[in-house]
Coordinates of N, CA and C and ligand atoms in Angstrom, one line a residue:
M59 N 44.1 110.3 -44.1 CA 44.8 111.2 -45.2 C 43.9 112.4 -45.5
K60 N 44.6 113.6 -45.6 CA 43.7 114.8 -45.8 C 44.0 115.3 -47.5
I61 N 42.9 116.0 -47.7 CA 43.2 116.6 -49.2 C 43.2 118.1 -48.8
S62 N 44.1 119.0 -49.3 CA 43.8 120.4 -49.3 C 43.0 120.8 -50.3
L63 N 42.0 121.4 -50.1 CA 41.3 121.8 -51.3 C 41.5 123.5 -51.8
T64 N 42.6 123.9 -51.2 CA 42.9 125.5 -51.5 C 43.3 125.5 -53.1
K65 N 44.1 124.7 -53.3 CA 44.4 124.7 -54.7 C 43.3 124.6 -55.6
L66 N 42.2 124.0 -55.6 CA 41.0 123.9 -56.1 C 40.3 125.4 -56.4
F67 N 40.5 126.2 -55.2 CA 39.8 127.4 -55.1 C 40.4 128.2 -56.0
V68 N 41.6 128.3 -56.8 CA 42.2 129.3 -57.4 C 41.3 129.7 -58.7
Q69 N 40.5 128.4 -59.5 CA 39.8 128.6 -60.4 C 38.5 128.2 -60.5
D70 N 37.5 128.8 -61.3 CA 36.1 128.1 -61.1 C 36.3 127.2 -62.2
G71 N 35.7 125.6 -62.0 CA 35.7 124.5 -62.7 C 37.0 123.8 -62.7
K72 N 37.8 124.1 -61.8 CA 38.9 123.2 -61.7 C 39.0 122.2 -61.2
S73 N 39.4 121.0 -61.7 CA 39.2 119.5 -61.2 C 40.4 119.0 -61.0
E74 N 40.3 118.1 -59.9 CA 41.6 117.0 -59.7 C 41.1 115.8 -59.4
K75 N 42.3 114.9 -59.8 CA 41.9 113.5 -59.4 C 42.9 113.0 -58.4
Y76 N 42.7 112.0 -57.7 CA 43.4 111.5 -56.5 C 43.2 110.0 -56.5
E77 N 44.2 109.4 -55.9 CA 44.2 107.7 -55.5 C 44.7 108.1 -54.2
I78 N 43.7 107.9 -53.0 CA 44.3 108.0 -52.0 C 44.3 106.7 -51.1
P79 N 45.8 106.1 -50.6 CA 45.5 104.8 -49.7 C 44.9 105.2 -48.5
L80 N 44.2 103.9 -48.0 CA 43.4 104.1 -46.7 C 44.4 103.8 -45.6
T81 N 44.3 104.6 -44.8 CA 45.3 104.2 -43.4 C 44.8 103.6 -42.3
S82 N 43.4 103.9 -42.3 CA 42.7 103.4 -40.9 C 42.7 101.6 -40.8
E83 N 43.0 101.0 -39.8 CA 42.9 99.5 -39.7 C 41.5 99.4 -39.3
T84 N 40.7 100.2 -38.5 CA 39.6 100.2 -38.1 C 38.8 101.6 -38.5
F85 N 37.5 101.1 -38.5 CA 36.3 102.3 -38.4 C 35.4 102.1 -37.5
S86 N 35.1 103.3 -36.7 CA 33.9 103.3 -35.6 C 32.8 103.6 -36.1
I87 N 32.1 102.5 -35.9 CA 30.4 102.6 -36.4 C 29.7 102.4 -35.5
G88 N 28.8 103.3 -34.9 CA 27.7 103.1 -33.9 C 28.6 103.0 -32.8
G89 N 29.6 103.6 -32.4 CA 30.5 103.8 -31.2 C 31.0 102.2 -31.1
Q90 N 31.3 101.3 -32.1 CA 31.9 100.0 -32.1 C 33.0 100.2 -33.2
D91 N 34.4 99.5 -32.7 CA 35.1 99.8 -34.1 C 35.4 98.6 -34.7
Y92 N 35.3 98.1 -35.8 CA 35.4 97.3 -36.9 C 36.5 97.2 -37.6
R93 N 36.9 96.0 -37.6 CA 38.5 95.8 -38.5 C 38.3 96.0 -39.9
V94 N 39.2 96.9 -40.8 CA 39.5 96.7 -42.2 C 40.2 95.6 -42.6
I95 N 39.9 94.7 -43.4 CA 40.6 93.4 -43.7 C 40.9 93.3 -45.0
E96 N 40.6 94.1 -46.0 CA 41.1 94.4 -47.3 C 40.6 95.6 -47.9
K97 N 41.9 96.5 -48.5 CA 41.4 97.6 -48.9 C 42.1 98.4 -50.3
H98 N 41.3 98.9 -50.8 CA 42.4 99.5 -52.3 C 42.0 101.0 -51.8
P99 N 43.2 101.7 -52.7 CA 43.2 103.0 -52.8 C 41.8 103.7 -53.1
V100 N 41.3 105.0 -52.5 CA 40.1 105.5 -53.0 C 40.2 106.4 -54.0
I101 N 39.3 106.2 -54.9 CA 39.5 106.9 -56.1 C 38.4 108.3 -55.8
L102 N 39.1 109.5 -55.8 CA 38.3 110.7 -55.9 C 38.5 111.6 -56.8
G103 N 37.6 112.2 -57.6 CA 37.6 113.3 -58.5 C 36.9 114.6 -57.4
L104 N 37.8 115.5 -57.5 CA 37.1 117.0 -56.9 C 37.1 118.0 -57.8
T105 N 35.9 118.7 -57.9 CA 35.6 119.8 -58.9 C 35.3 120.9 -57.9
H106 N 35.6 122.1 -58.5 CA 35.5 123.4 -58.0 C 34.4 124.0 -59.0
E107 N 33.2 123.9 -58.4 CA 32.1 124.6 -59.1 C 32.1 126.0 -59.3
G108 N 32.8 126.6 -58.3 CA 32.9 127.9 -58.3 C 32.2 128.4 -57.0
N109 N 32.6 129.5 -56.4 CA 32.3 130.3 -55.4 C 32.2 129.3 -54.1
R110 N 33.4 128.6 -54.0 CA 33.8 127.3 -52.5 C 32.9 126.4 -52.8
V111 N 32.1 126.2 -53.8 CA 31.5 124.8 -53.9 C 31.7 123.6 -54.6
I112 N 32.2 122.5 -53.9 CA 32.8 121.3 -54.5 C 32.0 120.4 -54.7
T113 N 32.1 119.8 -55.8 CA 31.5 118.5 -56.5 C 32.8 117.4 -55.9
I114 N 31.8 116.2 -55.0 CA 32.9 115.1 -55.0 C 32.4 113.9 -55.4
T115 N 33.1 113.2 -56.1 CA 32.8 111.7 -56.8 C 33.8 111.1 -56.7
G116 N 33.6 109.8 -57.0 CA 34.5 108.7 -56.6 C 34.1 107.3 -56.1
S117 N 35.1 106.8 -55.6 CA 34.5 105.2 -55.2 C 35.5 104.4 -54.3
A118 N 35.3 103.5 -53.3 CA 35.9 103.0 -52.4 C 35.7 101.7 -52.3
D119 N 37.0 100.8 -52.5 CA 36.1 99.2 -52.2 C 37.1 98.8 -51.1
L120 N 36.2 98.3 -50.1 CA 37.2 98.1 -49.0 C 36.2 96.4 -48.4
T121 N 36.8 95.8 -47.6 CA 36.2 94.6 -46.5 C 36.0 94.8 -45.5
M122 N 35.4 95.1 -44.5 CA 35.1 95.1 -43.5 C 34.9 93.5 -42.7
E123 N 35.4 93.7 -41.5 CA 34.9 92.4 -40.8 C 33.8 92.5 -39.5
I124 N 32.8 92.0 -40.0 CA 31.5 92.3 -39.2 C 31.0 91.1 -38.3
P125 N 31.2 90.9 -37.2 CA 30.5 89.4 -36.3 C 29.2 89.4 -36.9
C126 N 28.9 88.0 -36.9 CA 27.3 87.8 -37.3 C 26.6 88.0 -36.0
A127 N 25.5 88.2 -36.4 CA 24.4 88.6 -35.8 C 23.9 87.6 -34.6
R128 N 24.0 86.5 -35.3 CA 23.6 85.3 -34.2 C 24.5 84.6 -33.7
C129 N 26.0 84.2 -34.1 CA 26.9 83.6 -33.3 C 28.3 84.1 -33.3
L130 N 28.2 85.7 -33.6 CA 29.4 86.6 -33.4 C 30.5 86.0 -34.2
T131 N 30.5 85.2 -35.1 CA 31.7 84.7 -35.9 C 32.1 86.0 -37.2
P132 N 33.4 86.5 -37.1 CA 33.5 87.6 -37.6 C 33.3 87.0 -39.3
V133 N 32.7 88.0 -40.0 CA 32.4 87.6 -41.3 C 32.6 89.0 -42.2
A134 N 33.6 88.2 -43.3 CA 34.1 89.4 -44.1 C 33.0 90.0 -45.0
T135 N 33.0 91.4 -45.0 CA 32.0 92.0 -45.6 C 32.5 93.2 -46.7
P136 N 32.1 92.7 -48.0 CA 32.8 93.8 -48.9 C 31.6 95.1 -49.1
F137 N 32.3 96.0 -49.1 CA 31.8 97.3 -49.5 C 32.2 98.0 -50.6
Q138 N 31.6 98.3 -51.8 CA 31.8 99.2 -52.8 C 31.1 100.6 -52.7
L139 N 31.8 101.2 -52.3 CA 31.2 102.8 -51.7 C 31.3 103.5 -53.3
E140 N 30.3 104.7 -53.2 CA 29.8 105.4 -54.5 C 29.9 106.9 -53.7
F141 N 30.7 107.6 -54.1 CA 30.6 109.1 -53.9 C 30.2 110.1 -54.7
D142 N 29.1 110.9 -54.6 CA 28.5 111.9 -55.4 C 27.9 112.7 -54.5
L143 N 28.5 113.6 -54.3 CA 28.0 114.8 -53.2 C 28.5 116.4 -53.8
Q144 N 28.1 117.2 -52.9 CA 28.5 118.6 -53.2 C 28.6 119.0 -51.8
I145 N 29.7 120.1 -51.5 CA 29.8 120.7 -50.3 C 30.0 122.3 -50.5
D146 N 29.1 122.8 -49.8 CA 29.4 124.6 -50.0 C 30.2 124.9 -48.6
L147 N 31.7 125.4 -49.2 CA 32.6 125.8 -47.9 C 32.1 127.0 -47.5
N148 N 31.4 127.9 -48.3 CA 31.0 129.1 -47.6 C 30.0 129.1 -46.3
L149 N 29.7 127.9 -46.2 CA 28.6 127.5 -45.1 C 29.6 127.5 -43.7
S150 N 29.1 127.7 -42.4 CA 29.9 127.4 -41.5 C 29.6 126.0 -40.8
E151 N 30.1 125.6 -39.8 CA 29.9 124.2 -39.6 C 28.6 124.1 -39.0
E152 N 28.0 125.2 -38.2 CA 26.7 125.0 -38.0 C 25.8 125.2 -39.0
E153 N 26.1 126.1 -39.8 CA 25.3 126.3 -41.0 C 24.9 125.0 -41.8
R154 N 25.9 124.0 -41.7 CA 25.8 123.1 -42.4 C 24.9 121.9 -41.8
E155 N 25.2 122.0 -40.7 CA 24.5 121.1 -39.5 C 22.8 121.5 -39.8
E156 N 22.6 122.8 -39.5 CA 21.0 123.2 -39.5 C 20.3 122.5 -41.0
K157 N 21.3 122.7 -42.0 CA 20.9 122.4 -43.4 C 20.6 120.9 -43.4
E158 N 21.2 120.0 -42.5 CA 21.2 118.8 -42.3 C 22.6 118.3 -43.4
E159 N 23.6 118.9 -43.7 CA 24.2 118.6 -44.8 C 25.2 118.1 -43.9
D160 N 25.6 116.4 -44.3 CA 26.6 115.6 -43.5 C 27.9 116.0 -44.0
S161 N 29.0 116.8 -43.5 CA 30.1 117.3 -43.9 C 31.2 117.2 -42.9
S162 N 30.8 116.3 -42.0 CA 32.0 116.2 -41.1 C 33.5 115.7 -41.3
F163 N 33.4 115.5 -42.8 CA 34.8 115.1 -43.3 C 35.5 116.4 -44.2
V164 N 34.8 117.4 -43.5 CA 35.5 118.7 -43.9 C 36.0 119.4 -42.5
E165 N 37.3 120.0 -42.6 CA 37.8 120.8 -41.5 C 38.4 122.0 -42.0
G166 N 37.8 122.9 -42.1 CA 38.1 124.1 -42.5 C 38.8 124.1 -44.3
D167 N 39.8 123.9 -44.8 CA 39.7 123.7 -46.5 C 40.3 122.5 -46.7
E168 N 40.3 121.4 -45.7 CA 40.7 120.2 -46.0 C 39.8 119.2 -45.8
L169 N 39.9 118.1 -46.7 CA 38.7 117.1 -46.8 C 39.5 115.8 -46.2
D170 N 39.0 115.4 -45.3 CA 39.6 114.2 -44.4 C 38.8 112.6 -45.3
V171 N 39.6 112.2 -45.8 CA 39.1 110.9 -46.7 C 38.8 109.7 -46.0
E172 N 39.6 109.7 -44.8 CA 39.0 108.7 -43.8 C 37.4 108.8 -43.5
E173 N 37.4 110.0 -43.2 CA 36.0 110.3 -42.4 C 34.8 110.4 -43.4
L174 N 35.4 110.5 -45.0 CA 34.2 110.8 -45.9 C 34.1 109.2 -46.2
V175 N 34.9 108.2 -46.0 CA 34.7 106.8 -46.3 C 33.9 106.3 -45.2
R176 N 34.2 106.9 -43.9 CA 33.3 106.3 -42.8 C 31.9 106.8 -42.9
N177 N 31.8 107.9 -43.3 CA 30.3 108.5 -43.4 C 29.4 107.4 -44.6
E178 N 30.2 107.0 -45.4 CA 29.6 106.3 -46.6 C 29.3 105.3 -46.0
L179 N 30.4 104.2 -45.2 CA 30.0 103.0 -44.8 C 28.7 103.2 -43.5
I180 N 29.0 104.2 -43.2 CA 27.4 104.1 -42.1 C 26.1 104.1 -42.9
V181 N 26.2 105.0 -43.8 CA 25.0 105.1 -44.9 C 24.7 103.6 -45.3
Q182 N 25.6 102.6 -45.7 CA 25.6 101.7 -46.2 C 25.7 100.1 -45.2
W183 N 25.6 100.6 -44.3 CA 26.2 99.8 -43.2 C 24.9 98.7 -42.9
P184 N 25.1 97.2 -43.1 CA 24.0 96.3 -43.0 C 23.3 96.3 -41.9
I185 N 22.1 96.1 -41.6 CA 20.9 96.1 -40.4 C 21.9 94.6 -39.8
R186 N 21.9 93.7 -40.5 CA 22.7 92.4 -39.7 C 23.1 91.9 -40.8
V187 N 24.3 91.0 -40.2 CA 25.1 90.2 -40.9 C 25.0 88.8 -40.4
L188 N 24.9 87.8 -41.4 CA 24.7 86.6 -41.1 C 26.1 85.9 -41.6
C189 N 26.5 84.7 -40.8 CA 27.8 83.9 -41.4 C 27.3 83.0 -42.4
K190 N 26.0 82.6 -42.4 CA 25.2 81.8 -43.5 C 23.9 82.0 -43.0
D191 N 23.1 81.8 -44.2 CA 21.4 82.1 -43.8 C 20.9 81.2 -42.8
D192 N 21.2 80.1 -42.6 CA 20.9 79.0 -41.6 C 21.8 78.8 -40.4
C193 N 22.3 80.3 -40.1 CA 23.2 80.1 -39.0 C 22.4 79.6 -37.4
K194 N 22.8 78.7 -37.1 CA 22.1 78.3 -36.0 C 22.0 79.3 -34.4
G195 N 23.2 80.1 -34.3 CA 23.3 80.9 -33.3 C 23.9 80.2 -32.4
I196 N 24.0 80.9 -31.1 CA 24.8 80.5 -30.1 C 23.8 79.8 -28.7
C197 N 23.9 79.1 -28.3 CA 23.0 78.6 -26.9 C 22.8 79.5 -26.0
S198 N 21.8 80.1 -25.8 CA 21.4 80.8 -24.7 C 21.8 80.6 -23.3
R199 N 21.9 79.5 -23.3 CA 22.3 78.9 -22.0 C 23.7 78.8 -21.5
C200 N 24.6 78.2 -22.7 CA 25.9 77.7 -22.4 C 26.6 78.2 -23.1
G201 N 26.2 79.4 -24.1 CA 27.0 80.0 -25.0 C 28.0 79.0 -26.0
A202 N 27.5 77.8 -26.3 CA 28.1 77.1 -27.3 C 27.6 77.4 -28.7
N203 N 28.6 77.7 -29.7 CA 28.4 77.8 -31.1 C 27.3 76.8 -31.8
L204 N 26.4 76.6 -32.2 CA 25.6 75.5 -32.2 C 25.8 75.1 -33.4
N205 N 26.6 75.8 -34.4 CA 26.8 75.4 -36.0 C 28.0 74.6 -35.8
I206 N 28.9 74.7 -34.8 CA 29.8 73.8 -34.2 C 29.7 72.7 -33.5
Q207 N 28.9 72.4 -32.4 CA 28.7 71.6 -31.8 C 27.2 71.8 -31.5
T208 N 26.7 70.8 -30.7 CA 25.6 70.6 -30.1 C 25.9 70.8 -28.7
C209 N 24.8 71.0 -27.8 CA 24.7 71.0 -26.3 C 23.6 70.4 -25.8
D210 N 23.7 69.8 -24.5 CA 22.4 68.9 -24.0 C 21.4 70.2 -22.8
C211 N 21.9 71.4 -23.5 CA 20.9 72.1 -22.5 C 19.1 72.3 -22.9
D212 N 18.6 72.3 -21.7 CA 17.1 72.4 -21.9 C 16.7 73.7 -22.2
T213 N 16.4 74.1 -23.5 CA 15.9 75.4 -23.9 C 14.5 75.6 -24.1
T214 N 13.9 74.5 -23.7 CA 12.3 74.5 -24.1 C 11.8 75.3 -22.7
G215 N 10.8 76.3 -22.9 CA 10.2 77.1 -21.8 C 11.3 78.1 -21.3
L216 N 12.1 78.3 -22.0 CA 13.0 79.1 -21.8 C 12.4 80.9 -21.7
D217 N 12.0 80.9 -23.0 CA 11.3 82.3 -23.3 C 10.0 82.1 -24.1
P218 N 9.0 82.5 -23.5 CA 7.8 82.1 -23.9 C 7.6 82.6 -25.5
R219 N 8.4 83.8 -26.0 CA 8.4 84.3 -27.2 C 9.5 83.1 -28.3
M220 N 10.4 82.8 -27.6 CA 11.1 82.1 -28.3 C 10.4 80.8 -28.8
A221 N 9.6 80.3 -27.6 CA 8.9 78.9 -27.8 C 7.9 79.2 -29.2
A222 N 7.5 80.3 -29.0 CA 6.5 80.4 -30.1 C 7.1 80.5 -31.5
I223 N 8.3 81.3 -31.5 CA 9.0 81.0 -32.6 C 9.4 79.7 -33.1
K224 N 9.6 78.8 -32.1 CA 10.0 77.4 -32.2 C 8.9 76.6 -32.9
D225 N 7.6 76.9 -32.5 CA 6.4 76.4 -33.2 C 6.1 76.4 -34.5
I226 N 6.4 77.9 -35.1 CA 6.1 78.4 -36.3 C 6.9 77.6 -37.0
F227 N 8.4 77.6 -36.6 CA 9.5 76.6 -37.6 C 9.0 74.9 -37.7
S228 N 8.4 74.5 -36.5 CA 8.0 73.1 -36.8 C 6.9 72.8 -37.4
K229 N 6.0 74.3 -37.6 CA 4.5 73.8 -38.4 C 5.0 73.9 -40.0
F230 N 6.4 74.9 -40.0 CA 6.9 75.2 -41.3 C 7.6 73.6 -41.9
K231 N 8.0 73.2 -41.2 CA 8.7 71.6 -41.5 C 7.6 70.8 -42.1
E232 N 6.5 70.7 -41.4 CA 5.4 69.7 -41.6 C 5.0 69.9 -42.9
V233 N 4.8 71.3 -43.5 CA 4.1 71.3 -44.6 C 4.9 70.8 -45.8
Ligands
ZN194 ZN1 26.8 83.0 -37.5
ZN195 ZN1 23.8 75.0 -24.5

């Protein structure tokens, strides 16, 4: 969904409120598509500060499905996004890039709400998501999900680094 900014430019200090339903079923983050499993309309307040400078404030609540970093089980991950930024529409796309102002969500005089949300998702994207803190992951030999089943694979001596980690954990338990 796109919002035309032209009617804001009519007057300095002109302000508009919007409630925009999200249409995207997925968002592409780092080249990967993630499913949106719950969403609410995006609340936006746009203010023309004058001379084609726009302040964007607002919020968006949505839940994304992110695979567990260890076992790949999809995990419902809620996001509460807050927007508070300013864009100068006098600048060309190249000039904005030079200023490292991320405004890929503006094309011409239009604000792309989905792209604005995607940008903020990238900022808040967790480094990793786990289905539970003590997720056992998947067996590196047979691929079994070790939270659900055990397997008979001999994984000792598989990787010296893994073995070192194992040692640390067993020492931990003894204490
Ligand atoms: Zn997991
Ligand atoms: Zn196995």
